[in-house]
CSV table of C-alpha atoms in Angstrom, one decimal:
chain,number,residue,atom,x,y,z
A,1,MET,CA,22.0,-9.0,6.5
A,2,SER,CA,22.2,-8.3,2.9
A,3,CYS,CA,20.0,-6.6,0.3
A,4,THR,CA,21.1,-6.3,-3.2
A,5,ASN,CA,18.2,-3.9,-4.1
A,6,PRO,CA,16.9,-1.8,-1.4
A,7,ALA,CA,14.9,1.3,-1.4
A,8,LEU,CA,16.8,4.7,0.3
A,9,TYR,CA,15.3,7.0,2.4
A,10,ILE,CA,17.6,10.3,2.8
A,11,HIS,CA,16.3,12.5,5.9
A,12,ILE,CA,17.0,16.2,5.9
A,13,PRO,CA,16.1,17.1,9.4
A,14,PHE,CA,16.2,21.0,9.3
A,15,CYS,CA,13.4,23.4,9.1
A,16,ILE,CA,12.9,27.3,9.1
A,17,SER,CA,10.1,26.9,11.4
A,18,LYS,CA,8.4,23.9,12.9
A,19,CYS,CA,4.6,23.2,12.2
A,20,GLN,CA,2.2,22.8,15.4
A,21,TYR,CA,1.3,19.2,14.3
A,22,CYS,CA,4.8,17.7,13.5
A,23,ASP,CA,6.2,14.9,15.4
A,24,PHE,CA,9.0,13.9,12.8
A,25,PHE,CA,12.5,14.6,13.9
A,26,SER,CA,13.5,17.9,12.7
A,27,ILE,CA,15.4,21.1,14.2
A,28,GLY,CA,13.6,24.6,13.6
A,29,GLY,CA,15.4,27.9,12.9
A,30,SER,CA,17.6,26.8,10.1
A,31,LYS,CA,17.9,28.7,6.8
A,32,ASP,CA,20.2,25.9,5.0
A,33,VAL,CA,21.5,22.7,5.4
A,34,SER,CA,25.2,22.7,6.7
A,35,GLN,CA,27.9,21.4,4.3
A,36,THR,CA,29.3,19.3,6.9
A,37,TYR,CA,26.1,17.5,7.4
A,38,VAL,CA,25.7,16.7,3.7
A,39,ASP,CA,29.1,15.6,3.6
A,40,ALA,CA,28.7,13.0,6.4
A,41,LEU,CA,25.2,11.6,4.6
A,42,CYS,CA,26.9,11.1,1.4
A,43,CYS,CA,29.9,9.2,3.3
A,44,GLU,CA,27.0,7.2,5.2
A,45,ILE,CA,25.1,6.4,1.9
A,46,LYS,CA,28.3,4.8,0.6
A,47,GLU,CA,29.2,2.9,3.7
A,48,ARG,CA,25.2,1.5,4.1
A,49,ALA,CA,25.4,0.5,0.3
A,50,LYS,CA,28.5,-1.3,0.5
A,51,ALA,CA,27.6,-3.3,3.9
A,52,CYS,CA,24.3,-4.7,2.9
A,53,GLY,CA,25.5,-5.6,-0.8
A,54,GLY,CA,23.4,-3.0,-2.3
A,55,GLN,CA,23.5,-3.4,-6.1
A,56,SER,CA,20.9,-1.0,-7.3
A,57,TRP,CA,18.2,1.3,-5.8
A,58,LYS,CA,14.6,0.3,-5.8
A,59,SER,CA,13.6,3.6,-5.0
A,60,VAL,CA,15.0,6.9,-3.5
A,61,TYR,CA,13.2,9.3,-1.2
A,62,ILE,CA,14.6,12.6,0.2
A,63,GLY,CA,12.4,13.6,3.1
A,64,GLY,CA,12.4,15.8,6.1
A,65,GLY,CA,12.3,18.2,7.9
A,66,THR,CA,12.4,20.6,4.7
A,67,PRO,CA,14.8,18.9,1.8
A,68,SER,CA,13.9,21.9,-0.1
A,69,LEU,CA,16.4,24.0,2.2
A,70,LEU,CA,19.2,22.1,0.3
A,71,SER,CA,21.0,24.1,-2.4
A,72,SER,CA,21.2,23.0,-6.1
A,73,LEU,CA,24.6,21.8,-5.6
A,74,GLN,CA,23.9,20.0,-2.5
A,75,ILE,CA,21.2,18.2,-4.0
A,76,LYS,CA,23.4,17.1,-6.9
A,77,GLN,CA,26.0,15.7,-4.4
A,78,ILE,CA,23.5,13.8,-2.6
A,79,LEU,CA,22.3,12.2,-5.9
A,80,ASP,CA,25.8,11.6,-7.3
A,81,ALA,CA,26.6,9.9,-4.1
A,82,VAL,CA,23.5,7.7,-4.4
A,83,LYS,CA,24.3,6.7,-8.1
A,84,ASN,CA,28.0,6.2,-7.3
A,85,ALA,CA,26.8,3.6,-4.4
A,86,ALA,CA,24.7,1.7,-6.4
A,87,VAL,CA,22.9,1.9,-9.7
A,88,LEU,CA,19.6,3.4,-9.9
A,89,SER,CA,17.1,0.6,-11.0
A,90,GLU,CA,15.2,0.9,-14.4
A,91,GLN,CA,12.3,3.2,-13.8
A,92,CYS,CA,13.6,4.2,-10.3
A,93,GLU,CA,11.5,6.7,-8.5
A,94,VAL,CA,13.6,9.7,-7.0
A,95,THR,CA,11.5,11.9,-4.9
A,96,ILE,CA,12.1,15.0,-2.8
A,97,GLU,CA,9.5,16.7,-0.6
A,98,ALA,CA,9.7,20.5,-1.1
A,99,ASN,CA,8.0,23.5,0.6
A,100,PRO,CA,5.8,25.7,-1.5
A,101,ASP,CA,7.4,28.7,-0.9
A,102,ASP,CA,11.1,27.2,-1.6
A,103,ILE,CA,9.7,26.5,-5.3
A,104,THR,CA,11.3,28.6,-8.0
A,105,LYS,CA,12.0,28.1,-11.5
A,106,GLU,CA,15.7,27.5,-10.9
A,107,PHE,CA,15.1,25.1,-8.2
A,108,LEU,CA,12.8,23.0,-10.3
A,109,LEU,CA,15.3,23.0,-13.0
A,110,GLY,CA,18.2,22.0,-10.6
A,111,LEU,CA,16.1,19.3,-9.2
A,112,GLU,CA,15.6,17.8,-13.0
A,113,SER,CA,19.5,18.3,-13.5
A,114,ALA,CA,20.2,16.3,-10.6
A,115,GLY,CA,18.2,13.5,-11.6
A,116,ILE,CA,15.1,14.2,-9.3
A,117,ASN,CA,11.8,12.7,-11.3
A,118,ARG,CA,9.2,13.2,-8.5
A,119,ILE,CA,8.4,16.1,-6.3
A,120,SER,CA,6.1,15.8,-3.1
A,121,VAL,CA,4.9,19.3,-2.3
A,122,GLY,CA,3.1,20.1,1.4
A,123,ILE,CA,0.1,22.3,0.5
A,124,GLN,CA,-1.5,20.9,3.6
A,125,SER,CA,-4.3,23.6,3.1
A,126,PHE,CA,-6.0,26.3,1.0
A,127,SER,CA,-7.2,28.0,4.2
A,128,ASP,CA,-5.0,30.9,5.3
A,129,LYS,CA,-6.5,30.8,8.8
A,130,ALA,CA,-5.7,26.9,9.1
A,131,LEU,CA,-2.3,27.8,7.8
A,132,SER,CA,-1.3,30.4,9.9
A,133,PHE,CA,-2.6,28.6,13.0
A,134,CYS,CA,-0.2,25.5,12.2
A,135,LYS,CA,2.6,28.0,11.6
A,136,ARG,CA,3.0,27.0,7.9
A,137,ARG,CA,5.6,29.3,6.1
A,138,ALA,CA,3.5,29.3,3.0
A,139,ASN,CA,0.2,31.2,2.7
A,140,VAL,CA,-2.6,30.4,0.1
A,141,GLN,CA,-0.9,32.5,-2.4
A,142,LYS,CA,2.5,30.9,-2.2
A,143,ASN,CA,0.7,27.5,-2.3
A,144,LYS,CA,-1.0,28.5,-5.6
A,145,GLU,CA,2.3,30.1,-7.0
A,146,ALA,CA,4.3,27.1,-6.2
A,147,LEU,CA,1.8,24.7,-8.2
A,148,SER,CA,1.5,27.0,-11.0
A,149,LEU,CA,5.5,27.1,-11.5
A,150,ILE,CA,5.4,23.3,-11.2
A,151,ASN,CA,2.9,22.9,-13.8
A,152,LYS,CA,4.7,25.4,-16.0
A,153,PHE,CA,8.4,24.3,-15.6
A,154,TRP,CA,8.3,20.4,-14.0
A,155,LYS,CA,8.1,17.8,-16.6
A,156,HIS,CA,7.9,14.8,-14.3
A,157,ARG,CA,5.6,13.5,-11.5
A,158,PHE,CA,4.6,15.4,-8.4
A,159,SER,CA,2.3,14.5,-5.6
A,160,VAL,CA,0.6,17.0,-3.4
A,161,ASP,CA,0.1,16.6,0.7
A,162,LEU,CA,-3.2,17.7,2.3
A,163,ILE,CA,-4.2,17.4,6.2
A,164,CYS,CA,-8.0,17.1,6.5
A,165,GLY,CA,-9.5,18.7,9.5
A,166,LEU,CA,-6.9,21.4,10.3
A,167,PRO,CA,-8.3,24.0,13.1
A,168,PHE,CA,-10.3,26.9,11.4
A,169,GLU,CA,-10.9,24.6,8.3
A,170,THR,CA,-14.4,24.6,7.0
A,171,GLU,CA,-16.2,22.2,4.6
A,172,GLN,CA,-16.5,25.1,2.2
A,173,SER,CA,-12.8,25.7,2.5
A,174,PHE,CA,-11.7,22.2,2.4
A,175,VAL,CA,-13.8,21.2,-0.6
A,176,GLU,CA,-12.7,24.6,-2.5
A,177,GLY,CA,-9.0,23.5,-1.5
A,178,LEU,CA,-9.6,20.0,-3.1
A,179,SER,CA,-11.0,21.8,-6.2
A,180,SER,CA,-7.7,24.1,-6.4
A,181,VAL,CA,-5.4,21.2,-6.0
A,182,ILE,CA,-6.9,18.9,-8.9
A,183,SER,CA,-6.8,21.8,-11.4
A,184,TYR,CA,-3.0,21.9,-11.3
A,185,ASN,CA,-3.4,18.0,-12.2
A,186,PRO,CA,-1.2,16.2,-9.7
A,187,ASP,CA,-0.9,12.4,-10.4
A,188,HIS,CA,-0.7,11.9,-6.8
A,189,ILE,CA,-2.6,13.2,-3.6
A,190,SER,CA,-1.7,12.3,0.1
A,191,MET,CA,-4.9,13.3,2.1
A,192,TYR,CA,-4.0,12.9,6.0
A,193,SER,CA,-6.2,13.1,9.0
A,194,LEU,CA,-4.6,15.6,11.5
A,195,THR,CA,-3.5,13.6,14.6
A,196,PHE,CA,-2.6,14.9,18.0
A,197,GLU,CA,0.8,13.6,19.1
A,198,ASP,CA,1.1,14.5,23.1
A,199,GLU,CA,4.9,16.1,22.4
A,200,THR,CA,3.7,18.7,19.5
A,201,PRO,CA,2.4,21.9,20.3
A,202,PHE,CA,-1.2,20.6,19.1
A,203,GLY,CA,-1.0,17.8,21.3
A,204,LYS,CA,-0.3,19.7,24.3
A,205,LEU,CA,-3.0,22.3,23.6
A,206,LEU,CA,-5.5,19.5,23.1
A,207,ASN,CA,-4.4,17.9,26.3
A,208,GLN,CA,-4.4,21.1,28.2
A,209,LYS,CA,-8.2,21.7,26.9
A,210,LYS,CA,-6.9,25.1,25.2
A,211,LEU,CA,-7.8,23.6,21.7
A,212,ASP,CA,-11.6,22.7,21.0
A,213,TYR,CA,-11.5,20.1,18.3
A,214,ASP,CA,-14.4,18.2,16.7
A,215,PHE,CA,-13.1,14.8,15.8
A,216,GLU,CA,-16.7,13.8,14.0
A,217,PHE,CA,-16.4,16.7,11.9
A,218,SER,CA,-12.9,15.9,10.7
A,219,ASP,CA,-13.9,12.3,9.9
A,220,SER,CA,-16.8,13.6,8.0
A,221,LEU,CA,-14.4,15.9,6.2
A,222,TRP,CA,-12.0,13.2,5.3
A,223,LEU,CA,-15.0,11.2,3.9
A,224,LYS,CA,-16.3,13.8,1.8
A,225,GLY,CA,-12.6,14.5,0.6
A,226,ARG,CA,-12.2,10.9,-0.6
A,227,GLU,CA,-15.4,10.8,-2.4
A,228,PHE,CA,-14.3,14.1,-4.0
A,229,LEU,CA,-11.1,12.5,-5.1
A,230,GLU,CA,-12.5,9.6,-6.4
A,231,GLN,CA,-15.2,11.4,-8.4
A,232,HIS,CA,-12.2,13.3,-10.1
A,233,GLY,CA,-10.4,10.3,-11.3
A,234,TYR,CA,-8.0,9.5,-8.2
A,235,LEU,CA,-8.1,6.2,-6.8
A,236,GLN,CA,-7.6,5.5,-3.2
A,237,TYR,CA,-4.8,2.8,-2.7
A,238,GLU,CA,-3.9,3.0,0.8
A,239,VAL,CA,-5.5,4.7,3.9
A,240,SER,CA,-4.2,8.4,3.0
A,241,ASN,CA,-3.2,8.0,-0.4
A,242,PHE,CA,-4.7,8.6,-3.6
A,243,CYS,CA,-3.5,8.4,-7.2
A,244,LYS,CA,-4.6,8.2,-10.7
A,245,PRO,CA,-3.8,4.9,-12.6
A,246,GLY,CA,-0.3,3.3,-12.3
A,247,ASN,CA,1.2,6.5,-10.4
A,248,GLU,CA,1.1,5.1,-6.8
A,249,SER,CA,4.4,5.8,-4.9
A,250,SER,CA,6.7,3.0,-5.2
A,251,HIS,CA,9.0,4.2,-2.4
A,252,ASN,CA,5.9,4.0,0.1
A,253,LEU,CA,4.9,0.7,-1.3
A,254,CYS,CA,8.3,-0.7,-0.3
A,255,TYR,CA,7.2,-0.1,3.4
A,256,TRP,CA,3.6,-1.4,3.2
A,257,ASN,CA,5.2,-4.5,1.2
A,258,HIS,CA,7.4,-5.4,3.7
A,259,LYS,CA,10.5,-4.6,1.4
A,260,SER,CA,14.1,-3.9,2.7
A,261,TYR,CA,15.3,-0.1,2.8
A,262,LEU,CA,18.1,1.6,4.0
A,263,GLY,CA,17.7,5.0,6.4
A,264,CYS,CA,20.6,7.6,5.9
A,265,GLY,CA,20.7,10.9,7.7
A,266,SER,CA,20.4,11.8,11.4
A,267,GLY,CA,17.3,10.2,12.7
A,268,ALA,CA,16.8,7.8,9.8
A,269,THR,CA,15.7,4.5,10.1
A,270,GLY,CA,16.5,1.4,8.1
A,271,THR,CA,15.3,-2.4,8.1
A,272,LEU,CA,16.8,-5.4,6.2
A,273,TYR,CA,14.7,-8.4,6.1
A,274,ALA,CA,16.2,-12.0,6.0
A,275,ALA,CA,15.0,-15.0,4.1
A,276,ASP,CA,12.6,-15.7,6.9
A,277,GLY,CA,11.3,-12.8,7.5
A,278,SER,CA,13.4,-11.6,10.4
A,279,ALA,CA,15.1,-8.2,10.2
A,280,LEU,CA,17.7,-6.2,11.3
A,281,ARG,CA,16.6,-2.4,12.1
A,282,TYR,CA,19.0,0.4,13.0
A,283,THR,CA,18.0,4.3,14.1
A,284,ASN,CA,20.7,6.7,13.5
A,285,THR,CA,21.3,9.2,16.4
A,286,THR,CA,19.2,12.5,16.7
A,287,ASP,CA,22.2,14.3,17.6
A,288,ILE,CA,23.6,16.1,14.7
A,289,LYS,CA,27.1,16.4,16.0
A,290,GLU,CA,27.5,13.0,16.8
A,291,TYR,CA,26.1,12.4,13.4
A,292,VAL,CA,28.5,14.3,11.5
A,293,LYS,CA,31.4,12.9,13.4
A,294,SER,CA,30.6,9.1,12.5
A,295,ALA,CA,27.0,8.5,11.2
A,296,VAL,CA,26.9,4.5,10.8
A,297,SER,CA,28.7,3.9,14.2
A,298,THR,CA,26.4,6.3,16.2
A,299,CYS,CA,23.2,4.1,15.5
A,300,GLN,CA,21.1,1.9,17.8
A,301,THR,CA,20.1,-1.6,16.4
A,302,GLU,CA,17.3,-4.1,17.2
A,303,ASN,CA,17.0,-7.5,15.9
A,304,ILE,CA,13.2,-8.2,14.7
A,305,ASP,CA,12.3,-11.7,15.1
A,306,VAL,CA,9.8,-13.8,12.8
A,307,LYS,CA,6.9,-13.5,15.1
A,308,THR,CA,7.2,-9.6,15.4
A,309,SER,CA,7.7,-9.2,11.8
A,310,ILE,CA,4.5,-11.1,10.8
A,311,VAL,CA,2.9,-8.8,13.0
A,312,GLU,CA,4.5,-6.0,11.4
A,313,TYR,CA,3.5,-7.3,8.0
A,314,PHE,CA,-0.1,-7.4,8.6
A,315,MET,CA,-0.2,-3.9,10.0
A,316,MET,CA,1.4,-2.3,7.0
A,317,GLY,CA,0.1,-4.5,4.4
A,318,LEU,CA,-3.5,-4.2,5.6
A,319,ARG,CA,-3.1,-0.4,5.0
A,320,LYS,CA,-3.2,-0.9,1.4
A,321,ILE,CA,-6.8,-1.4,-0.4
A,322,SER,CA,-5.1,-4.5,-2.1
A,323,GLY,CA,-4.6,-5.9,1.2
A,324,VAL,CA,-2.7,-9.1,1.7
A,325,ASN,CA,-2.1,-12.5,0.1
A,326,GLU,CA,-0.8,-16.0,0.9
A,327,GLU,CA,2.0,-15.8,-2.3
A,328,ASP,CA,3.5,-12.5,-0.9
A,329,PHE,CA,3.4,-13.8,2.5
A,330,ASN,CA,5.3,-16.9,1.4
A,331,LYS,CA,7.7,-14.8,-0.5
A,332,CYS,CA,8.5,-12.5,2.7
A,333,PHE,CA,8.6,-15.7,5.4
A,334,GLY,CA,8.8,-18.7,3.3
A,335,ILE,CA,5.9,-21.5,2.3
A,336,SER,CA,7.1,-23.3,5.8
A,337,ALA,CA,5.7,-20.2,8.2
A,338,GLY,CA,2.4,-20.8,7.2
A,339,PHE,CA,-0.3,-18.1,6.8
A,340,PRO,CA,-1.4,-17.5,10.3
A,341,SER,CA,-4.9,-19.3,11.3
A,342,TYR,CA,-6.0,-16.7,13.6
A,343,VAL,CA,-5.8,-14.2,10.7
A,344,LYS,CA,-8.0,-16.0,8.7
A,345,THR,CA,-10.7,-16.6,11.4
A,346,LEU,CA,-10.5,-13.0,12.3
A,347,SER,CA,-11.0,-12.0,8.6
A,348,GLU,CA,-13.7,-14.1,8.3
A,349,SER,CA,-15.3,-12.7,11.3
A,350,TRP,CA,-15.0,-9.1,9.7
A,351,GLN,CA,-16.6,-10.6,6.5
A,352,LYS,CA,-19.7,-11.3,8.1
A,353,LYS,CA,-19.7,-7.4,9.4
A,354,GLY,CA,-19.3,-6.4,5.6
A,355,LEU,CA,-16.0,-4.9,6.5
A,356,CYS,CA,-13.8,-7.5,5.0
A,357,GLN,CA,-13.4,-8.8,1.4
A,358,MET,CA,-12.0,-12.3,1.1
A,359,SER,CA,-10.5,-14.1,-1.9
A,360,GLU,CA,-9.1,-17.7,-2.1
A,361,HIS,CA,-5.4,-16.8,-1.1
A,362,GLY,CA,-6.1,-13.5,0.9
A,363,PHE,CA,-8.2,-10.6,2.0
A,364,THR,CA,-8.8,-6.8,2.3
A,365,LEU,CA,-10.4,-4.7,4.7
A,366,GLY,CA,-11.5,-2.6,1.4
A,367,LYS,CA,-12.9,1.0,1.3
A,368,SER,CA,-15.5,0.2,4.2
A,369,GLY,CA,-13.4,-1.8,6.5
A,370,ILE,CA,-10.0,0.1,6.1
A,371,LEU,CA,-12.1,3.1,7.9
A,372,TYR,CA,-11.8,0.7,11.5
A,373,LEU,CA,-8.4,-0.3,10.4
A,374,ASN,CA,-7.2,0.3,14.1
A,375,ARG,CA,-9.9,-1.6,15.5
A,376,PHE,CA,-8.9,-4.3,13.3
A,377,ILE,CA,-5.1,-4.0,14.2
A,378,LEU,CA,-6.0,-4.4,18.0
A,379,GLU,CA,-8.2,-7.5,17.5
A,380,PHE,CA,-5.3,-8.7,15.4
A,381,LEU,CA,-2.8,-7.9,18.2
A,382,GLU,CA,-4.8,-9.6,20.8
A,383,LEU,CA,-5.1,-12.8,18.9
A,384,SER,CA,-1.4,-12.7,17.9
A,385,ASP,CA,-0.1,-12.3,21.7
A,386,GLN,CA,-2.2,-15.7,22.4
A,387,GLU,CA,-0.2,-17.8,19.6
């Protein structure tokens, strides 16, 4: 399948230490990123862009892991490879994730020189107890120092990641943390609820009943956080994402809007959509040595049929406060596919509960219904199985 204007995700799966809640593919114990990995990554970027006919990048996102372990020269090498493979579209968002304790004046100036125009910094909390328990490298003081450096030396956009309801977080520490964050004036804030995946240290502690966790308190804290952010000019545009007007993450919107994207790097996934909405999805090997030998040939591929793709369209699209609509659906699947009747039936049912807002050509769960997104998806999946 081809795509002339995909988004690009670049995975850097190396960390000095792994956080206790993290279920992303990464390898702890790394103080830097090997040059052989970067070289293989640059080769893959070139090959992927050529194979899909990519002429320009819709957006670029360097995530991990810990991309801020890359040297300035390595970041420049990667961005040069990106630009040589396809041109950056006008107003292209180029983001890199960074840990607070990796941020220095020199690092920030190096990012700008390489062509990065957006930073996503993982603050997570302003409670030293919570950060320590999660085995975060940075403490509160380091978090503040990083944000101060960004304010002083960074001229472009930046986003802050927060996790709501970490162990040892109190209502007071959480609200004070939010207040501290907005004092540095980020244009975008991601506020995630803490999730427990079985294979993570936190998940194992919870399953073994060695961690006492109050889910209701965590939920109430998130609602309080949403209210606080909205009161201070940050609009919720997706389940966990808030921004000042016009500062949505264009890269993440590619996922939520069912658009094609390439994934490069060990463990990265890419999805290319055809005109009828079907897709080819691939996932690169998580064996670093195998990846370095031959990145493209060591991936697993999966064909996504139209029915499955339609399910994914609604699962991702309904994460947005703007919801979904027939015009966009038709662009993804063609007019002949037809907006599923069972979706209309379900949305009408939820509208009667006050948890869905319908328009002439689409619907959204809105701020109230989106709190029950998982329940809506379960009902949606049951109906789609009957089709």
